[in-house]
Amino acid sequence: MKKFDKNFLNLKLMLAKSLMHLGWKTYVSRLLWGLGLSLFAINPALAELSLEEINSIARQTTVLIAPGLTPEFIEELEANRSNPLASQSNPDGVWNPGSGVIIGRNQNTYYVLTVTHNFKQRYLESNIPHGIRTSDGKVYAISQVNDGRDCPLKDDISDRTLIRFGCYSVSIPTRVDGTDLAVISFESKSEYPIASLGSPENLGIGDRVYLSGWPDPEKIKDPTTGRCKGRVARRQRRLAWTPVTRKIAAETSEHGYNLFYFDLTRPGMSGGPVFDNNGFVIGVHGRGSADKGNLIREYCSLDLAQGNKLALESGDFESNDLERVVQAAVNYAPPLLYSQFSSGQSSNNFLSLWTNLNIDLLFNRQAPTREFINSALTAIAETDTSSGTLDVAVTDDITGSIDLQTEQDVVEDIYQGFTLKNLIRDEPSPGCEFLLLGDSCE
């Protein structure tokens, strides 16, 4: 570029910054568009959000996803639960609620980004309705979930209620075939915030990320009996924070999982958002460490996990330990990464897949607004943590997790909320909303 052209460009950028201070955002956008730039090119670095602010964003955008409980489904679930040998014939369990995050809207249609393994092939083929619980306690019925694409996937993706980039079936040796991502939509006249979609490109090793989702306490060992806890109706949303330990190319990953972090996740959090410290969704969580997964399948226990996992939750994990583990992870081959760490898929991986669909949907690429953050902002106390005791403040903890107690973060009876009689309504179209307590549709 000639010197004159560079000076001219710098002059325009200076003018744009001045106009931004005067509130002329629309004019600035047009000016920069003509230069092939965007507002992000002149905006200063965003301020890092607090734990409470991240939690406010997560609270409003994280959803709970589960199949509807038909009478036959309930019978199978209880039979599986009471059978001590059930895990041998059905190692994946019968009912596995998951998580998701609202990432788009087109009029009254909301789009939720999640993982495809939240949708078992046999339930899709039976067209079992699914429910999506939003932050206000409403659950939306999705009655048409069968996309007719089988597993492994056949036919091209079209604009359907459920869009799968991969599939999940017990007939697949690895359970998942393809990329473990999906988008499911629901209809509502209510107003729900849309999560800001960002990029992990500038995310460095050791940078903190936040994970939000709905753990399944039935996958945890009862300390008094040494067995699975059995039926647990009450659910609490979990917020966890951890440094990034590694990033790899999606092309060399397993089913798209290319973002690694310490294992503070639980079964049920799959599909939940991964936020950066500015409140942008930069990934989707979907896998706990393979070491933990093997123990869950064999013992239904999270208490026997590997040493660094125990150190994380006991509060004994110090900064020098963190540095040592992160440095070592740089040289780990993917199999070792998957065995030692939880993992998620980057938002860039999702966007590259979505772009090929030619579906008209605009994502929110702007930073979360102060009004949005303040609307659900609450304090986080040290007693909210799963351990109940800390030797440092929550905000200063290198890693941590909170099982939240506020009304928006608790489902008192998940079984009641997802029972079929509460899901299906005599309405002219699917997507009728209902409350967890079974209130009639409006």
Tab-separated table of C-alpha atoms in Angstrom:
chain	number	residue	atom	x	y	z
A	1	MET	CA	0.000	0.000	0.000
A	2	LYS	CA	1.328	3.454	-0.868
A	3	LYS	CA	2.203	5.837	1.943
A	4	PHE	CA	-0.636	8.142	0.896
A	5	ASP	CA	-3.122	5.256	1.062
A	6	LYS	CA	-1.908	4.258	4.533
A	7	ASN	CA	-2.241	7.811	5.806
A	8	PHE	CA	-5.702	8.072	4.265
A	9	LEU	CA	-6.781	4.833	5.946
A	10	ASN	CA	-5.414	5.954	9.311
A	11	LEU	CA	-7.260	9.253	8.928
A	12	LYS	CA	-10.521	7.409	8.293
A	13	LEU	CA	-9.978	5.185	11.323
A	14	MET	CA	-9.315	8.239	13.495
A	15	LEU	CA	-12.508	9.800	12.159
A	16	ALA	CA	-14.413	6.598	12.882
A	17	LYS	CA	-13.192	6.523	16.477
A	18	SER	CA	-14.212	10.146	16.969
A	19	LEU	CA	-17.661	9.509	15.553
A	20	MET	CA	-18.059	6.467	17.809
A	21	HIS	CA	-17.566	8.700	20.829
A	22	LEU	CA	-20.337	10.912	19.470
A	23	GLY	CA	-22.693	7.924	19.158
A	24	TRP	CA	-22.728	7.777	15.335
A	25	LYS	CA	-22.543	3.972	15.317
A	26	THR	CA	-24.610	3.412	12.162
A	27	TYR	CA	-22.548	5.839	10.102
A	28	VAL	CA	-19.327	4.312	11.410
A	29	SER	CA	-20.487	0.826	10.467
A	30	ARG	CA	-21.127	1.934	6.880
A	31	LEU	CA	-17.808	3.756	6.728
A	32	LEU	CA	-15.871	0.715	7.907
A	33	TRP	CA	-17.859	-1.633	5.674
A	34	GLY	CA	-16.565	0.337	2.723
A	35	LEU	CA	-13.042	-0.178	4.025
A	36	GLY	CA	-13.521	-3.916	4.423
A	37	LEU	CA	-13.310	-3.558	8.218
A	38	SER	CA	-15.722	-3.888	11.126
A	39	LEU	CA	-16.442	-2.231	14.425
A	40	PHE	CA	-14.286	-4.864	16.117
A	41	ALA	CA	-11.257	-3.381	14.323
A	42	ILE	CA	-11.470	-0.147	16.303
A	43	ASN	CA	-13.070	-1.246	19.557
A	44	PRO	CA	-10.700	-1.437	22.515
A	45	ALA	CA	-10.247	-4.774	24.264
A	46	LEU	CA	-13.361	-5.774	26.173
A	47	ALA	CA	-13.274	-5.686	29.943
A	48	GLU	CA	-13.033	-9.056	31.659
A	49	LEU	CA	-16.323	-9.979	33.318
A	50	SER	CA	-16.656	-11.164	36.891
A	51	LEU	CA	-17.779	-14.643	37.915
A	52	GLU	CA	-21.192	-13.233	38.842
A	53	GLU	CA	-21.541	-11.505	35.475
A	54	ILE	CA	-20.625	-14.660	33.559
A	55	ASN	CA	-23.113	-16.575	35.677
A	56	SER	CA	-25.858	-14.087	34.827
A	57	ILE	CA	-25.256	-14.657	31.111
A	58	ALA	CA	-25.104	-18.419	31.556
A	59	ARG	CA	-28.254	-18.457	33.690
A	60	GLN	CA	-30.314	-16.751	30.989
A	61	THR	CA	-29.037	-18.685	27.977
A	62	THR	CA	-28.366	-22.247	29.218
A	63	VAL	CA	-31.219	-24.711	28.687
A	64	LEU	CA	-31.973	-28.256	29.831
A	65	ILE	CA	-32.868	-30.837	27.152
A	66	ALA	CA	-34.444	-34.257	27.714
A	67	PRO	CA	-36.731	-36.792	26.016
A	68	GLY	CA	-40.355	-36.742	27.120
A	69	LEU	CA	-41.292	-39.489	29.582
A	70	THR	CA	-43.901	-41.727	27.965
A	71	PRO	CA	-45.529	-44.413	30.180
A	72	GLU	CA	-43.444	-47.063	28.405
A	73	PHE	CA	-40.344	-44.945	28.864
A	74	ILE	CA	-40.997	-44.580	32.597
A	75	GLU	CA	-41.542	-48.326	32.960
A	76	GLU	CA	-38.258	-49.071	31.191
A	77	LEU	CA	-36.466	-46.431	33.236
A	78	GLU	CA	-37.617	-47.857	36.558
A	79	ALA	CA	-36.892	-51.448	35.481
A	80	ASN	CA	-33.397	-50.409	34.441
A	81	ARG	CA	-32.882	-48.568	37.719
A	82	SER	CA	-33.913	-51.519	39.911
A	83	ASN	CA	-31.843	-54.061	37.977
A	84	PRO	CA	-28.296	-54.368	39.385
A	85	LEU	CA	-27.140	-55.900	36.091
A	86	ALA	CA	-28.789	-53.252	33.920
A	87	SER	CA	-25.513	-51.499	33.175
A	88	GLN	CA	-24.243	-54.614	31.426
A	89	SER	CA	-27.119	-54.724	28.938
A	90	ASN	CA	-27.662	-50.970	28.734
A	91	PRO	CA	-24.372	-49.254	29.674
A	92	ASP	CA	-25.528	-45.855	28.428
A	93	GLY	CA	-28.569	-45.781	30.680
A	94	VAL	CA	-32.137	-45.096	29.634
A	95	TRP	CA	-32.804	-41.421	30.320
A	96	ASN	CA	-29.926	-38.972	29.983
A	97	PRO	CA	-30.915	-35.291	30.129
A	98	GLY	CA	-28.446	-32.855	28.601
A	99	SER	CA	-27.801	-29.147	28.173
A	100	GLY	CA	-27.720	-26.519	25.445
A	101	VAL	CA	-27.422	-22.791	24.789
A	102	ILE	CA	-29.713	-20.399	22.883
A	103	ILE	CA	-27.693	-18.989	19.975
A	104	GLY	CA	-30.242	-17.666	17.486
A	105	ARG	CA	-33.779	-16.496	16.794
A	106	ASN	CA	-35.924	-16.091	13.711
A	107	GLN	CA	-39.229	-14.467	14.679
A	108	ASN	CA	-40.797	-16.902	17.195
A	109	THR	CA	-38.322	-19.703	16.500
A	110	TYR	CA	-35.372	-20.058	18.870
A	111	TYR	CA	-32.293	-22.104	18.008
A	112	VAL	CA	-30.355	-24.077	20.624
A	113	LEU	CA	-26.798	-25.272	20.042
A	114	THR	CA	-26.034	-28.594	21.730
A	115	VAL	CA	-24.417	-31.979	21.050
A	116	THR	CA	-25.859	-34.731	18.912
A	117	HIS	CA	-25.359	-37.380	21.600
A	118	ASN	CA	-28.211	-35.743	23.519
A	119	PHE	CA	-30.458	-37.353	20.884
A	120	LYS	CA	-30.290	-41.145	20.861
A	121	GLN	CA	-31.093	-42.702	17.518
A	122	ARG	CA	-33.688	-45.126	18.897
A	123	TYR	CA	-35.646	-42.267	20.463
A	124	LEU	CA	-35.553	-40.294	17.238
A	125	GLU	CA	-36.803	-43.267	15.235
A	126	SER	CA	-39.651	-43.658	17.749
A	127	ASN	CA	-40.237	-39.883	17.426
A	128	ILE	CA	-40.342	-39.515	21.207
A	129	PRO	CA	-41.078	-35.850	21.975
A	130	HIS	CA	-38.293	-33.886	23.622
A	131	GLY	CA	-38.531	-30.944	25.986
A	132	ILE	CA	-36.414	-27.806	26.320
A	133	ARG	CA	-36.455	-26.021	29.674
A	134	THR	CA	-35.623	-22.319	29.571
A	135	SER	CA	-34.439	-20.052	32.377
A	136	ASP	CA	-37.955	-18.987	33.362
A	137	GLY	CA	-38.944	-22.576	34.229
A	138	LYS	CA	-40.990	-23.124	31.089
A	139	VAL	CA	-40.487	-26.300	29.086
A	140	TYR	CA	-41.216	-26.359	25.376
A	141	ALA	CA	-42.409	-29.510	23.661
A	142	ILE	CA	-40.646	-30.593	20.479
A	143	SER	CA	-42.965	-33.219	19.041
A	144	GLN	CA	-41.294	-33.771	15.655
A	145	VAL	CA	-37.683	-34.773	16.247
A	146	ASN	CA	-37.166	-37.593	13.749
A	147	ASP	CA	-35.100	-36.208	10.874
A	148	GLY	CA	-35.221	-39.544	9.016
A	149	ARG	CA	-31.444	-39.586	8.466
A	150	ASP	CA	-30.588	-42.802	10.357
A	151	CYS	CA	-27.153	-43.420	11.896
A	152	PRO	CA	-24.605	-43.206	10.293
A	153	LEU	CA	-26.249	-40.176	8.772
A	154	LYS	CA	-27.818	-40.354	5.335
A	155	ASP	CA	-29.146	-37.601	3.070
A	156	ASP	CA	-28.253	-33.929	3.283
A	157	ILE	CA	-29.101	-31.639	6.160
A	158	SER	CA	-32.195	-29.535	5.625
A	159	ASP	CA	-33.875	-26.841	7.694
A	160	ARG	CA	-35.641	-29.052	10.222
A	161	THR	CA	-36.483	-28.812	13.893
A	162	LEU	CA	-33.442	-30.962	14.658
A	163	ILE	CA	-30.264	-30.432	12.650
A	164	ARG	CA	-27.586	-33.039	13.336
A	165	PHE	CA	-23.981	-32.868	12.199
A	166	GLY	CA	-23.377	-36.341	13.605
A	167	CYS	CA	-25.407	-39.081	15.258
A	168	TYR	CA	-25.469	-41.262	18.355
A	169	SER	CA	-26.376	-44.942	18.406
A	170	VAL	CA	-25.440	-48.023	20.437
A	171	SER	CA	-24.949	-49.785	17.092
A	172	ILE	CA	-21.915	-47.557	16.431
A	173	PRO	CA	-18.739	-48.904	18.118
A	174	THR	CA	-17.714	-45.416	19.213
A	175	ARG	CA	-21.377	-44.440	19.873
A	176	VAL	CA	-20.921	-41.155	17.955
A	177	ASP	CA	-20.506	-40.965	14.185
A	178	GLY	CA	-19.533	-37.661	12.596
A	179	THR	CA	-19.259	-34.324	14.387
A	180	ASP	CA	-20.937	-34.346	17.790
A	181	LEU	CA	-22.950	-31.163	17.286
A	182	ALA	CA	-26.640	-30.451	16.772
A	183	VAL	CA	-29.075	-27.551	16.683
A	184	ILE	CA	-32.643	-27.962	17.895
A	185	SER	CA	-35.316	-25.273	17.647
A	186	PHE	CA	-38.456	-24.466	19.613
A	187	GLU	CA	-41.332	-22.053	19.197
A	188	SER	CA	-42.171	-19.352	21.729
A	189	LYS	CA	-43.699	-15.894	21.892
A	190	SER	CA	-41.664	-15.163	25.023
A	191	GLU	CA	-38.510	-13.070	24.917
A	192	TYR	CA	-35.278	-14.937	25.634
A	193	PRO	CA	-31.763	-13.503	25.426
A	194	ILE	CA	-29.498	-14.798	22.679
A	195	ALA	CA	-25.977	-15.748	23.720
A	196	SER	CA	-23.132	-13.839	22.069
A	197	LEU	CA	-21.177	-16.082	19.720
A	198	GLY	CA	-17.443	-15.497	19.759
A	199	SER	CA	-14.247	-17.195	18.656
A	200	PRO	CA	-11.552	-19.053	20.620
A	201	GLU	CA	-8.829	-17.865	18.231
A	202	ASN	CA	-7.369	-15.438	20.766
A	203	LEU	CA	-7.840	-17.830	23.670
A	204	GLY	CA	-4.453	-18.715	25.113
A	205	ILE	CA	-3.299	-21.784	26.998
A	206	GLY	CA	-3.946	-21.086	30.678
A	207	ASP	CA	-6.747	-18.590	29.973
A	208	ARG	CA	-9.877	-19.164	32.028
A	209	VAL	CA	-13.107	-20.462	30.521
A	210	TYR	CA	-16.497	-20.984	32.146
A	211	LEU	CA	-18.845	-23.938	31.637
A	212	SER	CA	-22.571	-24.033	32.347
A	213	GLY	CA	-24.905	-27.010	32.328
A	214	TRP	CA	-27.324	-29.267	34.168
A	215	PRO	CA	-25.538	-32.212	35.864
A	216	ASP	CA	-27.293	-35.525	36.400
A	217	PRO	CA	-26.847	-36.413	40.112
A	218	GLU	CA	-27.986	-39.970	39.434
A	219	LYS	CA	-24.536	-40.607	37.967
A	220	ILE	CA	-22.896	-39.939	41.346
A	221	LYS	CA	-22.226	-42.566	43.995
A	222	ASP	CA	-24.239	-42.398	47.217
A	223	PRO	CA	-21.583	-42.217	49.975
A	224	THR	CA	-23.783	-44.171	52.396
A	225	THR	CA	-24.549	-47.113	50.104
A	226	GLY	CA	-21.637	-47.055	47.670
A	227	ARG	CA	-24.105	-47.389	44.781
A	228	CYS	CA	-25.707	-45.058	42.276
A	229	LYS	CA	-27.945	-42.526	43.961
A	230	GLY	CA	-31.003	-43.824	42.134
A	231	ARG	CA	-33.917	-41.528	41.405
A	232	VAL	CA	-33.018	-37.887	42.068
A	233	ALA	CA	-35.757	-35.500	40.971
A	234	ARG	CA	-34.074	-32.246	41.997
A	235	ARG	CA	-31.545	-30.751	39.592
A	236	GLN	CA	-29.213	-27.755	39.952
A	237	ARG	CA	-27.346	-25.908	37.244
A	238	ARG	CA	-23.585	-25.952	37.642
A	239	LEU	CA	-21.123	-23.212	36.747
A	240	ALA	CA	-17.488	-24.305	36.557
A	241	TRP	CA	-14.329	-22.407	35.697
A	242	THR	CA	-10.990	-23.774	34.611
A	243	PRO	CA	-7.919	-22.851	32.581
A	244	VAL	CA	-7.597	-24.028	28.995
A	245	THR	CA	-4.981	-26.777	28.804
A	246	ARG	CA	-4.743	-27.315	25.050
A	247	LYS	CA	-6.255	-26.529	21.639
A	248	ILE	CA	-5.886	-28.745	18.574
A	249	ALA	CA	-7.131	-28.546	14.999
A	250	ALA	CA	-10.672	-29.799	14.483
A	251	GLU	CA	-9.414	-31.919	11.586
A	252	THR	CA	-7.226	-33.982	13.938
A	253	SER	CA	-9.820	-34.263	16.697
A	254	GLU	CA	-12.278	-36.980	17.671
A	255	HIS	CA	-15.760	-35.975	16.510
A	256	GLY	CA	-14.775	-32.285	16.609
A	257	TYR	CA	-13.554	-32.060	20.209
A	258	ASN	CA	-10.569	-29.741	20.025
A	259	LEU	CA	-10.736	-27.550	23.143
A	260	PHE	CA	-9.409	-29.046	26.408
A	261	TYR	CA	-9.720	-27.984	30.056
A	262	PHE	CA	-9.660	-29.489	33.547
A	263	ASP	CA	-12.360	-32.013	34.355
A	264	LEU	CA	-14.872	-30.157	36.509
A	265	THR	CA	-17.817	-31.251	34.392
A	266	ARG	CA	-20.495	-33.854	35.092
A	267	PRO	CA	-22.712	-36.123	33.001
A	268	GLY	CA	-25.677	-34.001	31.936
A	269	MET	CA	-23.597	-30.921	31.145
A	270	SER	CA	-23.006	-32.114	27.573
A	271	GLY	CA	-24.169	-29.493	25.114
A	272	GLY	CA	-23.756	-26.651	27.583
A	273	PRO	CA	-21.895	-23.464	26.617
A	274	VAL	CA	-18.220	-22.697	27.150
A	275	PHE	CA	-17.752	-18.956	27.751
A	276	ASP	CA	-14.625	-16.838	27.564
A	277	ASN	CA	-13.995	-14.123	30.147
A	278	ASN	CA	-15.878	-11.557	28.033
A	279	GLY	CA	-19.113	-13.569	28.077
A	280	PHE	CA	-18.906	-14.914	24.520
A	281	VAL	CA	-19.757	-18.535	23.737
A	282	ILE	CA	-16.515	-19.882	22.290
A	283	GLY	CA	-17.325	-23.563	22.537
A	284	VAL	CA	-19.748	-26.338	23.425
A	285	HIS	CA	-18.890	-28.825	26.143
A	286	GLY	CA	-19.492	-32.484	25.396
A	287	ARG	CA	-16.923	-34.848	26.876
A	288	GLY	CA	-15.579	-35.550	30.323
A	289	SER	CA	-12.194	-37.178	30.593
A	290	ALA	CA	-12.104	-40.770	29.372
A	291	ASP	CA	-10.616	-41.864	32.705
A	292	LYS	CA	-13.628	-40.479	34.549
A	293	GLY	CA	-16.033	-41.898	31.988
A	294	ASN	CA	-14.705	-45.408	32.479
A	295	LEU	CA	-15.160	-45.115	36.234
A	296	ILE	CA	-18.707	-43.810	35.872
A	297	ARG	CA	-19.669	-46.693	33.624
A	298	GLU	CA	-18.075	-49.277	35.910
A	299	TYR	CA	-18.725	-47.900	39.383
A	300	CYS	CA	-21.214	-45.039	38.982
A	301	SER	CA	-18.726	-42.961	40.922
A	302	LEU	CA	-16.951	-39.678	40.494
A	303	ASP	CA	-15.108	-40.073	43.780
A	304	LEU	CA	-12.478	-42.415	42.348
A	305	ALA	CA	-11.258	-40.174	39.552
A	306	GLN	CA	-7.613	-39.537	38.806
A	307	GLY	CA	-5.280	-37.679	41.160
A	308	ASN	CA	-5.326	-34.253	39.568
A	309	LYS	CA	-9.132	-34.361	39.525
A	310	LEU	CA	-9.219	-35.041	43.255
A	311	ALA	CA	-6.761	-32.228	43.852
A	312	LEU	CA	-8.949	-29.840	41.878
A	313	GLU	CA	-12.004	-30.485	44.023
A	314	SER	CA	-10.206	-30.745	47.365
A	315	GLY	CA	-8.738	-27.283	46.992
A	316	ASP	CA	-5.153	-28.601	47.050
A	317	PHE	CA	-4.416	-27.670	43.449
A	318	GLU	CA	-1.933	-24.814	43.592
A	319	SER	CA	-0.709	-22.467	40.869
A	320	ASN	CA	2.592	-24.327	40.452
A	321	ASP	CA	0.667	-27.579	39.919
A	322	LEU	CA	-1.463	-25.828	37.326
A	323	GLU	CA	1.567	-24.540	35.460
A	324	ARG	CA	3.171	-27.974	35.488
A	325	VAL	CA	0.099	-29.743	34.122
A	326	VAL	CA	-0.535	-27.111	31.447
A	327	GLN	CA	3.076	-27.218	30.283
A	328	ALA	CA	3.002	-31.000	30.117
A	329	ALA	CA	-0.247	-30.980	28.120
A	330	VAL	CA	1.459	-29.111	25.286
A	331	ASN	CA	3.247	-32.335	24.383
A	332	TYR	CA	0.321	-34.715	24.903
A	333	ALA	CA	-0.931	-36.694	21.926
A	334	PRO	CA	-4.728	-36.503	21.441
A	335	PRO	CA	-5.460	-39.898	23.114
A	336	LEU	CA	-3.793	-38.710	26.320
A	337	LEU	CA	-5.580	-35.357	26.153
A	338	TYR	CA	-8.943	-37.111	25.940
A	339	SER	CA	-8.079	-39.388	28.863
A	340	GLN	CA	-6.959	-36.590	31.181
A	341	PHE	CA	-9.171	-33.599	30.383
A	342	SER	CA	-12.723	-32.587	29.628
A	343	SER	CA	-13.205	-31.271	26.113
A	344	GLY	CA	-15.489	-29.146	24.004
A	345	GLN	CA	-15.892	-28.088	20.402
A	346	SER	CA	-14.949	-24.607	19.310
A	347	SER	CA	-17.579	-22.205	18.031
A	348	ASN	CA	-15.508	-21.840	14.863
A	349	ASN	CA	-15.983	-25.531	14.151
A	350	PHE	CA	-19.742	-25.098	14.470
A	351	LEU	CA	-19.808	-21.995	12.261
A	352	SER	CA	-17.817	-23.711	9.517
A	353	LEU	CA	-20.409	-26.494	9.435
A	354	TRP	CA	-23.380	-24.144	9.664
A	355	THR	CA	-22.202	-21.905	6.825
A	356	ASN	CA	-22.645	-24.756	4.353
A	357	LEU	CA	-26.359	-25.109	5.176
A	358	ASN	CA	-27.504	-21.801	3.656
A	359	ILE	CA	-30.028	-21.334	6.468
A	360	ASP	CA	-31.021	-17.713	7.009
A	361	LEU	CA	-30.118	-17.123	10.652
A	362	LEU	CA	-28.178	-14.195	12.086
A	363	PHE	CA	-26.083	-14.877	15.165
A	364	ASN	CA	-25.433	-12.370	17.925
A	365	ARG	CA	-21.792	-11.329	17.518
A	366	GLN	CA	-21.991	-8.294	19.818
A	367	ALA	CA	-20.711	-8.253	23.393
A	368	PRO	CA	-23.331	-8.865	26.113
A	369	THR	CA	-24.947	-5.591	27.096
A	370	ARG	CA	-24.887	-4.198	30.609
A	371	GLU	CA	-28.691	-4.276	30.724
A	372	PHE	CA	-28.711	-7.970	29.814
A	373	ILE	CA	-26.072	-8.846	32.410
A	374	ASN	CA	-27.724	-6.857	35.203
A	375	SER	CA	-31.147	-8.400	34.587
A	376	ALA	CA	-30.161	-11.693	36.253
A	377	LEU	CA	-27.151	-10.661	38.312
A	378	THR	CA	-26.893	-12.209	41.787
A	379	ALA	CA	-24.095	-12.562	44.291
A	380	ILE	CA	-22.162	-15.821	44.553
A	381	ALA	CA	-21.235	-16.860	48.080
A	382	GLU	CA	-18.435	-19.180	49.092
A	383	THR	CA	-21.005	-21.541	50.613
A	384	ASP	CA	-22.472	-22.070	47.128
A	385	THR	CA	-19.512	-24.214	46.136
A	386	SER	CA	-19.866	-27.968	46.047
A	387	SER	CA	-17.290	-28.427	48.810
A	388	GLY	CA	-18.735	-25.674	50.986
A	389	THR	CA	-15.275	-24.627	52.186
A	390	LEU	CA	-12.601	-22.576	50.512
A	391	ASP	CA	-9.232	-21.258	51.573
A	392	VAL	CA	-9.467	-18.457	49.004
A	393	ALA	CA	-12.231	-16.285	47.618
A	394	VAL	CA	-14.342	-17.825	44.869
A	395	THR	CA	-13.198	-15.224	42.368
A	396	ASP	CA	-9.534	-15.977	43.114
A	397	ASP	CA	-9.822	-19.749	42.788
A	398	ILE	CA	-7.815	-21.135	39.868
A	399	THR	CA	-10.444	-23.784	39.232
A	400	GLY	CA	-13.814	-24.326	40.805
A	401	SER	CA	-17.451	-25.181	40.407
A	402	ILE	CA	-20.724	-24.073	41.923
A	403	ASP	CA	-23.965	-26.027	42.116
A	404	LEU	CA	-26.330	-23.084	42.195
A	405	GLN	CA	-29.288	-22.626	44.527
A	406	THR	CA	-31.241	-19.697	43.072
A	407	GLU	CA	-34.754	-20.326	41.772
A	408	GLN	CA	-33.762	-20.004	38.116
A	409	ASP	CA	-30.997	-22.555	38.610
A	410	VAL	CA	-33.058	-25.301	40.254
A	411	VAL	CA	-35.549	-27.821	38.885
A	412	GLU	CA	-37.417	-29.244	41.855
A	413	ASP	CA	-38.821	-32.256	39.982
A	414	ILE	CA	-37.403	-32.991	36.560
A	415	TYR	CA	-39.538	-36.113	36.208
A	416	GLN	CA	-42.746	-34.168	36.626
A	417	GLY	CA	-41.614	-31.500	34.190
A	418	PHE	CA	-40.774	-33.941	31.400
A	419	THR	CA	-43.664	-36.390	31.843
A	420	LEU	CA	-45.502	-36.812	28.557
A	421	LYS	CA	-48.831	-35.545	29.882
A	422	ASN	CA	-47.120	-32.251	30.628
A	423	LEU	CA	-45.299	-32.158	27.313
A	424	ILE	CA	-48.113	-32.838	24.848
A	425	ARG	CA	-51.037	-30.440	24.587
A	426	ASP	CA	-54.059	-30.365	22.348
A	427	GLU	CA	-52.790	-27.417	20.395
A	428	PRO	CA	-52.973	-26.805	16.632
A	429	SER	CA	-49.174	-26.934	16.352
A	430	PRO	CA	-46.236	-28.383	18.277
A	431	GLY	CA	-44.137	-26.218	20.522
A	432	CYS	CA	-46.817	-25.412	23.105
A	433	GLU	CA	-45.123	-24.094	26.186
A	434	PHE	CA	-45.798	-25.377	29.654
A	435	LEU	CA	-44.512	-24.854	33.138
A	436	LEU	CA	-42.628	-27.408	35.168
A	437	LEU	CA	-45.593	-27.700	37.513
A	438	GLY	CA	-47.886	-28.585	34.647
A	439	ASP	CA	-49.767	-25.308	34.289
A	440	SER	CA	-51.891	-25.198	31.167
A	441	CYS	CA	-50.677	-23.500	28.025
A	442	GLU	CA	-51.546	-19.871	27.516
